[in-house]
PDB file of C-alpha atoms in Angstrom:
ATOM      1  CA  MET A   1      13.722  12.531  -8.166  1.00 39.00           C
ATOM      2  CA  ALA A   2      16.558  10.952  -6.040  1.00 48.00           C
ATOM      3  CA  ALA A   3      15.717   7.221  -7.004  1.00 60.00           C
ATOM      4  CA  GLY A   4      16.393   8.679 -10.906  1.00 72.00           C
ATOM      5  CA  ASP A   5      15.436   5.380 -13.345  1.00 90.00           C
ATOM      6  CA  GLN A   6      15.265   2.891 -10.247  1.00 95.00           C
ATOM      7  CA  LEU A   7      11.342   4.765  -9.696  1.00 97.00           C
ATOM      8  CA  ARG A   8       8.912   5.907 -11.715  1.00 97.00           C
ATOM      9  CA  VAL A   9       6.444   8.072 -10.626  1.00 97.00           C
ATOM     10  CA  THR A  10       3.845   9.407 -13.413  1.00 97.00           C
ATOM     11  CA  ARG A  11       0.318  10.819 -13.439  1.00 97.00           C
ATOM     12  CA  ASP A  12      -2.322   9.137 -16.060  1.00 97.00           C
ATOM     13  CA  GLY A  13      -5.542  11.705 -15.235  1.00 96.00           C
ATOM     14  CA  ASP A  14      -6.509  11.059 -11.366  1.00 97.00           C
ATOM     15  CA  VAL A  15      -4.177   8.266 -10.645  1.00 98.00           C
ATOM     16  CA  LEU A  16      -0.783   8.431  -9.605  1.00 98.00           C
ATOM     17  CA  HIS A  17       1.346   5.452 -10.972  1.00 98.00           C
ATOM     18  CA  ILE A  18       4.420   4.425  -9.052  1.00 98.00           C
ATOM     19  CA  ARG A  19       6.550   1.752 -10.393  1.00 98.00           C
ATOM     20  CA  LEU A  20       9.597  -0.116  -8.913  1.00 98.00           C
ATOM     21  CA  ASN A  21      12.543  -0.107 -11.216  1.00 97.00           C
ATOM     22  CA  ARG A  22      15.354  -2.169 -10.701  1.00 96.00           C
ATOM     23  CA  PRO A  23      13.854  -5.624 -12.400  1.00 97.00           C
ATOM     24  CA  ASP A  24      18.031  -6.812 -12.760  1.00 95.00           C
ATOM     25  CA  ARG A  25      17.762  -6.959  -8.657  1.00 94.00           C
ATOM     26  CA  LEU A  26      14.444  -7.914  -8.266  1.00 96.00           C
ATOM     27  CA  ASN A  27      13.703  -4.582  -7.766  1.00 97.00           C
ATOM     28  CA  ALA A  28      15.599  -4.654  -3.915  1.00 95.00           C
ATOM     29  CA  LEU A  29      15.056  -1.767  -2.094  1.00 94.00           C
ATOM     30  CA  SER A  30      17.455   0.745  -2.191  1.00 93.00           C
ATOM     31  CA  ALA A  31      17.725   3.850   0.269  1.00 92.00           C
ATOM     32  CA  ALA A  32      17.424   5.781  -3.073  1.00 94.00           C
ATOM     33  CA  MET A  33      13.999   3.696  -4.232  1.00 96.00           C
ATOM     34  CA  ARG A  34      12.774   4.332  -0.528  1.00 95.00           C
ATOM     35  CA  ASP A  35      13.498   8.088   0.034  1.00 96.00           C
ATOM     36  CA  GLY A  36      11.698   8.474  -3.987  1.00 97.00           C
ATOM     37  CA  LEU A  37       8.796   6.750  -2.411  1.00 98.00           C
ATOM     38  CA  ILE A  38       8.779   8.712   0.966  1.00 97.00           C
ATOM     39  CA  ASP A  39       8.773  11.594  -1.734  1.00 97.00           C
ATOM     40  CA  ALA A  40       5.910  10.679  -3.530  1.00 97.00           C
ATOM     41  CA  PHE A  41       3.632   9.808  -1.064  1.00 98.00           C
ATOM     42  CA  ARG A  42       4.386  12.952   1.073  1.00 97.00           C
ATOM     43  CA  ALA A  43       3.784  15.125  -1.934  1.00 96.00           C
ATOM     44  CA  GLU A  44       0.013  13.476  -1.872  1.00 96.00           C
ATOM     45  CA  CYS A  45      -0.382  13.801   1.495  1.00 95.00           C
ATOM     46  CA  ASP A  46       0.363  17.529   1.289  1.00 95.00           C
ATOM     47  CA  ALA A  47      -0.948  18.736  -1.802  1.00 93.00           C
ATOM     48  CA  PRO A  48      -4.638  20.365  -1.961  1.00 92.00           C
ATOM     49  CA  ARG A  49      -7.160  18.130  -2.548  1.00 88.00           C
ATOM     50  CA  GLN A  50      -8.188  19.439  -6.103  1.00 87.00           C
ATOM     51  CA  ASP A  51      -4.495  19.127  -7.553  1.00 91.00           C
ATOM     52  CA  ALA A  52      -4.379  15.707  -5.531  1.00 94.00           C
ATOM     53  CA  ALA A  53      -4.290  12.453  -7.280  1.00 97.00           C
ATOM     54  CA  ARG A  54      -7.358  10.448  -6.606  1.00 98.00           C
ATOM     55  CA  ALA A  55      -6.245   7.007  -6.002  1.00 98.00           C
ATOM     56  CA  ILE A  56      -2.184   5.226  -6.405  1.00 98.00           C
ATOM     57  CA  LEU A  57      -1.356   2.369  -7.758  1.00 99.00           C
ATOM     58  CA  LEU A  58       2.086   0.981  -6.937  1.00 99.00           C
ATOM     59  CA  THR A  59       3.649  -1.678  -9.340  1.00 99.00           C
ATOM     60  CA  ALA A  60       7.133  -3.518  -9.930  1.00 98.00           C
ATOM     61  CA  ALA A  61       8.785  -4.199 -13.423  1.00 98.00           C
ATOM     62  CA  GLY A  62      10.179  -7.270 -14.297  1.00 97.00           C
ATOM     63  CA  ARG A  63       9.737 -10.893 -12.968  1.00 96.00           C
ATOM     64  CA  GLY A  64       9.300 -10.043  -9.304  1.00 98.00           C
ATOM     65  CA  PHE A  65       7.528  -6.880  -6.850  1.00 98.00           C
ATOM     66  CA  CYS A  66      10.636  -6.680  -4.435  1.00 98.00           C
ATOM     67  CA  SER A  67      12.944  -8.867  -3.176  1.00 96.00           C
ATOM     68  CA  GLY A  68      13.217  -6.811  -0.185  1.00 92.00           C
ATOM     69  CA  THR A  69      15.776  -4.154   1.283  1.00 89.00           C
ATOM     70  CA  ASP A  70      18.698  -4.045  -0.952  1.00 88.00           C
ATOM     71  CA  ILE A  71      21.324  -5.937   1.479  1.00 79.00           C
ATOM     72  CA  ASP A  72      24.811  -5.228   0.914  1.00 80.00           C
ATOM     73  CA  PRO A  73      26.762  -7.320   3.984  1.00 78.00           C
ATOM     74  CA  ALA A  74      29.905  -5.361   4.610  1.00 74.00           C
ATOM     75  CA  LEU A  75      27.628  -2.136   4.823  1.00 78.00           C
ATOM     76  CA  ILE A  76      24.686  -3.515   6.766  1.00 79.00           C
ATOM     77  CA  LEU A  77      27.069  -5.022   9.647  1.00 80.00           C
ATOM     78  CA  ALA A  78      28.575  -1.149   9.815  1.00 76.00           C
ATOM     79  CA  ARG A  79      25.248   0.422  10.253  1.00 81.00           C
ATOM     80  CA  ARG A  80      24.167  -1.493  13.365  1.00 82.00           C
ATOM     81  CA  ALA A  81      24.620   1.445  15.354  1.00 85.00           C
ATOM     82  CA  THR A  82      22.206   3.735  13.482  1.00 88.00           C
ATOM     83  CA  ILE A  83      19.786   1.631  12.230  1.00 86.00           C
ATOM     84  CA  ARG A  84      16.724   2.477  14.758  1.00 92.00           C
ATOM     85  CA  ALA A  85      17.343   6.359  13.412  1.00 91.00           C
ATOM     86  CA  GLU A  86      17.658   5.151   9.932  1.00 88.00           C
ATOM     87  CA  MET A  87      14.351   2.891  10.155  1.00 86.00           C
ATOM     88  CA  GLU A  88      12.094   5.618  11.619  1.00 91.00           C
ATOM     89  CA  ALA A  89      13.354   8.198   9.060  1.00 91.00           C
ATOM     90  CA  GLY A  90      12.943   5.819   6.287  1.00 92.00           C
ATOM     91  CA  ILE A  91      10.844   2.460   5.969  1.00 95.00           C
ATOM     92  CA  SER A  92       8.649   3.583   8.911  1.00 96.00           C
ATOM     93  CA  ASN A  93       8.201   7.056   7.891  1.00 97.00           C
ATOM     94  CA  LEU A  94       7.354   5.661   4.773  1.00 97.00           C
ATOM     95  CA  VAL A  95       4.730   2.706   6.213  1.00 98.00           C
ATOM     96  CA  HIS A  96       3.176   5.418   7.721  1.00 98.00           C
ATOM     97  CA  LEU A  97       2.908   7.962   4.798  1.00 98.00           C
ATOM     98  CA  MET A  98       1.171   4.672   2.746  1.00 98.00           C
ATOM     99  CA  ARG A  99      -1.548   3.904   5.717  1.00 97.00           C
ATOM    100  CA  THR A 100      -2.388   7.888   5.918  1.00 97.00           C
ATOM    101  CA  VAL A 101      -2.591   9.436   2.562  1.00 98.00           C
ATOM    102  CA  PRO A 102      -5.987   9.911   2.226  1.00 97.00           C
ATOM    103  CA  VAL A 103      -7.109   8.081  -1.212  1.00 98.00           C
ATOM    104  CA  PRO A 104      -7.154   4.227  -1.917  1.00 98.00           C
ATOM    105  CA  VAL A 105      -3.310   2.818  -2.653  1.00 99.00           C
ATOM    106  CA  VAL A 106      -3.514  -0.560  -5.039  1.00 99.00           C
ATOM    107  CA  ALA A 107      -0.579  -2.823  -5.289  1.00 99.00           C
ATOM    108  CA  ALA A 108       0.054  -5.317  -7.637  1.00 99.00           C
ATOM    109  CA  VAL A 109       2.472  -7.948  -7.151  1.00 99.00           C
ATOM    110  CA  GLN A 110       3.799 -10.521  -9.089  1.00 98.00           C
ATOM    111  CA  GLY A 111       6.927 -13.278  -8.685  1.00 98.00           C
ATOM    112  CA  PRO A 112       8.735 -12.900  -4.876  1.00 98.00           C
ATOM    113  CA  ALA A 113       7.329 -10.411  -2.745  1.00 98.00           C
ATOM    114  CA  ALA A 114      10.218 -10.642   0.320  1.00 97.00           C
ATOM    115  CA  GLY A 115      10.867  -8.752   3.494  1.00 96.00           C
ATOM    116  CA  ALA A 116      10.409  -5.381   3.190  1.00 96.00           C
ATOM    117  CA  GLY A 117       8.825  -6.378   0.234  1.00 97.00           C
ATOM    118  CA  PHE A 118       6.157  -7.974   1.767  1.00 98.00           C
ATOM    119  CA  SER A 119       5.689  -5.589   4.029  1.00 98.00           C
ATOM    120  CA  LEU A 120       5.607  -2.671   1.254  1.00 97.00           C
ATOM    121  CA  ALA A 121       2.505  -4.659  -0.168  1.00 98.00           C
ATOM    122  CA  LEU A 122       0.907  -5.115   2.762  1.00 98.00           C
ATOM    123  CA  CYS A 123       0.745  -1.007   3.299  1.00 98.00           C
ATOM    124  CA  ALA A 124      -1.915  -1.089   0.245  1.00 98.00           C
ATOM    125  CA  ASP A 125      -5.492  -0.833   0.932  1.00 98.00           C
ATOM    126  CA  ILE A 126      -6.457  -3.317  -1.830  1.00 98.00           C
ATOM    127  CA  LEU A 127      -3.263  -5.825  -3.129  1.00 98.00           C
ATOM    128  CA  LEU A 128      -3.967  -7.929  -6.302  1.00 99.00           C
ATOM    129  CA  VAL A 129      -1.783 -10.898  -6.855  1.00 99.00           C
ATOM    130  CA  ALA A 130      -0.540 -12.397 -10.272  1.00 98.00           C
ATOM    131  CA  ASP A 131      -0.662 -16.202 -10.247  1.00 98.00           C
ATOM    132  CA  THR A 132       3.359 -15.956  -9.610  1.00 98.00           C
ATOM    133  CA  ALA A 133       3.468 -14.263  -6.731  1.00 98.00           C
ATOM    134  CA  ARG A 134       5.110 -15.832  -3.691  1.00 98.00           C
ATOM    135  CA  LEU A 135       5.409 -13.523  -0.374  1.00 98.00           C
ATOM    136  CA  THR A 136       8.111 -14.169   2.492  1.00 98.00           C
ATOM    137  CA  MET A 137       8.373 -12.608   5.346  1.00 97.00           C
ATOM    138  CA  ALA A 138      11.800 -13.622   5.571  1.00 96.00           C
ATOM    139  CA  PHE A 139      13.392 -11.391   7.871  1.00 96.00           C
ATOM    140  CA  ALA A 140      14.423 -14.009  10.386  1.00 97.00           C
ATOM    141  CA  ARG A 141      16.597 -15.691   7.710  1.00 95.00           C
ATOM    142  CA  ILE A 142      19.220 -13.404   8.421  1.00 93.00           C
ATOM    143  CA  GLY A 143      18.463 -12.800  12.008  1.00 95.00           C
ATOM    144  CA  ALA A 144      16.453  -9.518  11.713  1.00 94.00           C
ATOM    145  CA  MET A 145      13.133  -8.419  13.175  1.00 96.00           C
ATOM    146  CA  MET A 146      10.345  -7.777  10.810  1.00 96.00           C
ATOM    147  CA  ASP A 147       9.446  -4.193  10.202  1.00 96.00           C
ATOM    148  CA  GLY A 148       8.172  -1.938   7.462  1.00 96.00           C
ATOM    149  CA  GLY A 149       4.685  -2.070   9.762  1.00 96.00           C
ATOM    150  CA  ALA A 150       4.052  -5.841   9.522  1.00 97.00           C
ATOM    151  CA  THR A 151       3.840  -6.187  12.757  1.00 98.00           C
ATOM    152  CA  HIS A 152       0.717  -4.165  13.160  1.00 96.00           C
ATOM    153  CA  ILE A 153      -0.804  -5.445  10.067  1.00 97.00           C
ATOM    154  CA  LEU A 154       0.009  -8.983   9.283  1.00 97.00           C
ATOM    155  CA  PRO A 155      -1.592 -10.374  12.566  1.00 97.00           C
ATOM    156  CA  ARG A 156      -4.288  -7.654  11.937  1.00 96.00           C
ATOM    157  CA  ARG A 157      -5.293  -9.231   8.464  1.00 96.00           C
ATOM    158  CA  ILE A 158      -4.449 -13.142   9.130  1.00 97.00           C
ATOM    159  CA  GLY A 159      -4.633 -13.585  13.104  1.00 96.00           C
ATOM    160  CA  MET A 160      -1.532 -13.923  15.090  1.00 97.00           C
ATOM    161  CA  ALA A 161      -0.945 -17.601  14.955  1.00 97.00           C
ATOM    162  CA  ARG A 162      -0.874 -17.388  11.661  1.00 97.00           C
ATOM    163  CA  ALA A 163       1.470 -14.052  11.500  1.00 98.00           C
ATOM    164  CA  THR A 164       3.379 -15.806  14.235  1.00 98.00           C
ATOM    165  CA  ALA A 165       4.383 -19.012  11.921  1.00 97.00           C
ATOM    166  CA  LEU A 166       5.366 -16.783   8.844  1.00 97.00           C
ATOM    167  CA  ALA A 167       7.331 -14.793  10.762  1.00 98.00           C
ATOM    168  CA  MET A 168       9.298 -16.942  12.811  1.00 98.00           C
ATOM    169  CA  LEU A 169       9.372 -19.740   9.958  1.00 98.00           C
ATOM    170  CA  ALA A 170      10.181 -17.422   6.964  1.00 97.00           C
ATOM    171  CA  ARG A 171       7.784 -19.573   4.999  1.00 94.00           C
ATOM    172  CA  PRO A 172       6.239 -18.553   1.742  1.00 96.00           C
ATOM    173  CA  ILE A 173       3.003 -18.406   0.889  1.00 97.00           C
ATOM    174  CA  ASP A 174       1.962 -18.370  -2.749  1.00 98.00           C
ATOM    175  CA  ALA A 175      -0.886 -16.241  -4.961  1.00 98.00           C
ATOM    176  CA  ARG A 176      -3.563 -18.568  -4.047  1.00 98.00           C
ATOM    177  CA  GLN A 177      -2.710 -19.181  -0.541  1.00 98.00           C
ATOM    178  CA  ALA A 178      -2.324 -14.927  -0.107  1.00 98.00           C
ATOM    179  CA  VAL A 179      -6.038 -14.863  -1.277  1.00 98.00           C
ATOM    180  CA  ASP A 180      -7.639 -17.331   1.203  1.00 98.00           C
ATOM    181  CA  LEU A 181      -5.797 -15.786   4.381  1.00 97.00           C
ATOM    182  CA  GLY A 182      -7.208 -12.815   3.174  1.00 96.00           C
ATOM    183  CA  LEU A 183      -4.071 -10.887   2.249  1.00 98.00           C
ATOM    184  CA  ALA A 184      -4.854 -10.325  -1.287  1.00 98.00           C
ATOM    185  CA  VAL A 185      -8.436  -9.561  -2.826  1.00 98.00           C
ATOM    186  CA  GLU A 186      -7.833 -11.370  -6.159  1.00 97.00           C
ATOM    187  CA  CYS A 187      -5.678 -13.490  -7.613  1.00 98.00           C
ATOM    188  CA  VAL A 188      -5.168 -13.018 -12.174  1.00 98.00           C
ATOM    189  CA  ALA A 189      -2.806 -14.285 -14.556  1.00 98.00           C
ATOM    190  CA  GLU A 190       0.559 -12.655 -14.695  1.00 98.00           C
ATOM    191  CA  ASP A 191      -0.043 -11.166 -18.057  1.00 97.00           C
ATOM    192  CA  ALA A 192      -3.434 -10.021 -17.016  1.00 98.00           C
ATOM    193  CA  LEU A 193      -2.213  -8.389 -13.802  1.00 98.00           C
ATOM    194  CA  GLN A 194      -1.364  -4.575 -14.978  1.00 98.00           C
ATOM    195  CA  ALA A 195      -4.649  -3.878 -16.957  1.00 98.00           C
ATOM    196  CA  ARG A 196      -6.464  -5.545 -13.872  1.00 98.00           C
ATOM    197  CA  ALA A 197      -4.742  -3.466 -11.537  1.00 98.00           C
ATOM    198  CA  GLU A 198      -4.961  -0.364 -13.939  1.00 98.00           C
ATOM    199  CA  ASP A 199      -8.777  -0.574 -14.154  1.00 98.00           C
ATOM    200  CA  LEU A 200      -9.122  -1.002 -10.175  1.00 98.00           C
ATOM    201  CA  ALA A 201      -7.366   1.828 -10.012  1.00 98.00           C
ATOM    202  CA  ARG A 202      -9.233   3.888 -12.364  1.00 98.00           C
ATOM    203  CA  ARG A 203     -12.308   2.648 -11.002  1.00 98.00           C
ATOM    204  CA  LEU A 204     -11.602   3.952  -7.148  1.00 98.00           C
ATOM    205  CA  ALA A 205     -10.320   7.165  -8.895  1.00 98.00           C
ATOM    206  CA  GLY A 206     -13.811   7.933 -10.382  1.00 97.00           C
ATOM    207  CA  GLY A 207     -15.316   7.191  -6.786  1.00 97.00           C
ATOM    208  CA  PRO A 208     -16.163  10.190  -4.027  1.00 98.00           C
ATOM    209  CA  THR A 209     -12.703  10.267  -2.691  1.00 97.00           C
ATOM    210  CA  ARG A 210     -13.455  12.447   0.667  1.00 97.00           C
ATOM    211  CA  ALA A 211     -15.337   9.181   1.190  1.00 98.00           C
ATOM    212  CA  LEU A 212     -12.935   6.362   0.433  1.00 98.00           C
ATOM    213  CA  GLY A 213     -10.382   8.633   2.581  1.00 98.00           C
ATOM    214  CA  LEU A 214     -12.733   8.568   5.634  1.00 98.00           C
ATOM    215  CA  ILE A 215     -13.266   5.038   5.017  1.00 98.00           C
ATOM    216  CA  LYS A 216      -9.682   4.198   4.833  1.00 98.00           C
ATOM    217  CA  ALA A 217      -9.214   6.538   7.993  1.00 98.00           C
ATOM    218  CA  GLY A 218     -11.912   4.786   9.980  1.00 98.00           C
ATOM    219  CA  LEU A 219     -10.996   1.136   9.290  1.00 97.00           C
ATOM    220  CA  GLU A 220      -7.463   2.081  10.363  1.00 95.00           C
ATOM    221  CA  HIS A 221      -8.701   3.713  13.314  1.00 96.00           C
ATOM    222  CA  GLY A 222     -11.394   1.063  14.053  1.00 96.00           C
ATOM    223  CA  GLN A 223      -8.098  -1.492  14.658  1.00 92.00           C
ATOM    224  CA  THR A 224      -7.073  -0.149  18.003  1.00 93.00           C
ATOM    225  CA  ALA A 225     -10.306   1.760  19.295  1.00 96.00           C
ATOM    226  CA  THR A 226     -12.653   1.044  21.644  1.00 97.00           C
ATOM    227  CA  LEU A 227     -16.625   0.227  20.396  1.00 98.00           C
ATOM    228  CA  ARG A 228     -17.315   3.818  21.708  1.00 98.00           C
ATOM    229  CA  ASP A 229     -14.286   5.397  20.251  1.00 98.00           C
ATOM    230  CA  ALA A 230     -14.991   3.617  16.780  1.00 98.00           C
ATOM    231  CA  LEU A 231     -18.744   5.177  16.682  1.00 98.00           C
ATOM    232  CA  SER A 232     -17.544   8.676  17.854  1.00 98.00           C
ATOM    233  CA  PHE A 233     -15.306   8.757  15.023  1.00 98.00           C
ATOM    234  CA  GLU A 234     -17.902   7.149  12.629  1.00 98.00           C
ATOM    235  CA  ALA A 235     -20.080  10.507  13.450  1.00 98.00           C
ATOM    236  CA  ALA A 236     -17.401  12.732  13.418  1.00 98.00           C
ATOM    237  CA  ALA A 237     -16.142  11.090   9.538  1.00 98.00           C
ATOM    238  CA  GLN A 238     -20.057  10.895   8.545  1.00 98.00           C
ATOM    239  CA  GLU A 239     -20.435  14.776   9.679  1.00 98.00           C
ATOM    240  CA  GLN A 240     -17.619  15.359   7.123  1.00 97.00           C
ATOM    241  CA  ALA A 241     -19.040  13.397   4.409  1.00 98.00           C
ATOM    242  CA  PHE A 242     -22.591  14.902   4.368  1.00 98.00           C
ATOM    243  CA  ALA A 243     -20.490  18.199   3.831  1.00 97.00           C
ATOM    244  CA  SER A 244     -18.876  16.995   0.768  1.00 97.00           C
ATOM    245  CA  PRO A 245     -19.933  17.934  -3.014  1.00 97.00           C
ATOM    246  CA  ASP A 246     -19.713  14.369  -3.859  1.00 97.00           C
ATOM    247  CA  PHE A 247     -21.743  13.641  -1.207  1.00 97.00           C
ATOM    248  CA  GLU A 248     -24.696  15.677  -2.713  1.00 97.00           C
ATOM    249  CA  GLU A 249     -23.822  14.427  -5.913  1.00 97.00           C
ATOM    250  CA  GLY A 250     -24.362  11.085  -4.878  1.00 98.00           C
ATOM    251  CA  ILE A 251     -28.227  12.035  -3.582  1.00 98.00           C
ATOM    252  CA  THR A 252     -28.710  13.899  -6.662  1.00 98.00           C
ATOM    253  CA  ALA A 253     -27.905  10.546  -8.666  1.00 97.00           C
ATOM    254  CA  PHE A 254     -29.946   8.370  -6.488  1.00 97.00           C
ATOM    255  CA  ARG A 255     -32.630  10.600  -7.239  1.00 97.00           C
ATOM    256  CA  GLU A 256     -32.848  10.746 -10.627  1.00 97.00           C
ATOM    257  CA  LYS A 257     -32.018   7.182 -11.042  1.00 97.00           C
ATOM    258  CA  ARG A 258     -28.304   7.490 -12.704  1.00 96.00           C
ATOM    259  CA  ALA A 259     -24.544   6.914 -11.907  1.00 96.00           C
ATOM    260  CA  PRO A 260     -23.010   9.379 -10.098  1.00 96.00           C
ATOM    261  CA  ARG A 261     -20.342  11.869 -11.327  1.00 97.00           C
ATOM    262  CA  PHE A 262     -17.939  12.234  -8.351  1.00 97.00           C
ATOM    263  CA  LYS A 263     -15.588  14.803  -8.689  1.00 94.00           C
ATOM    264  CA  GLY A 264     -13.196  14.000  -5.630  1.00 92.00           C
ATOM    265  CA  LEU A 265     -14.516  16.733  -3.398  1.00 88.00           C
TER     266      LEU A 265
END
């Protein structure tokens, strides 16, 4: 992988582990890391269902999750004429893959998650934060536009007024605030974060993968759909869920009063 040691991608059973691995730079997102993430998520989007992971866990090495895009002042000023095309092929592509990969994505954040790092965390379906987490929509500090899907995701999670304040003031929020605002689902001690995130990812990987993917797609679709369109989507998706072997297993397990043994099919 082009990212080399900057990004670790490993498979443990049905869980794909993706680990940002530039702790000396607070995991600042380099072009190589970004491209490695794109490759990893695209591979899961394209994989046959029987070969694909059933959950993805995104973590980071060291004391911070991601301090944002790796900025070299001289180089970034030279990219003014190409930034739009670079974004569409790069971070925008990554965000789309993360939001459409048909399995749950869990992210675990400790320490700083700023700018693109905050946006990356927002792309997860389920976000856990350590008690050390500090999230900052920092783009305005350097006169930049928020990106990484934040204009779409952030106001839908916390409302327009709060999203506007966080983005325009570049005001950091701590772990407890992230939970209270609805950005994260749980705050745990930093030394318990990895184990808790792995446990959650394994639980999701043992679930009805087809149904979870449909739920993910339905929730995303419902953000902008009319009620009629949302109902139509639900009916079509339910038809697919009912046709899956895991649905048959779920009903059989219900009838037999036992825990279902889902296969992800």
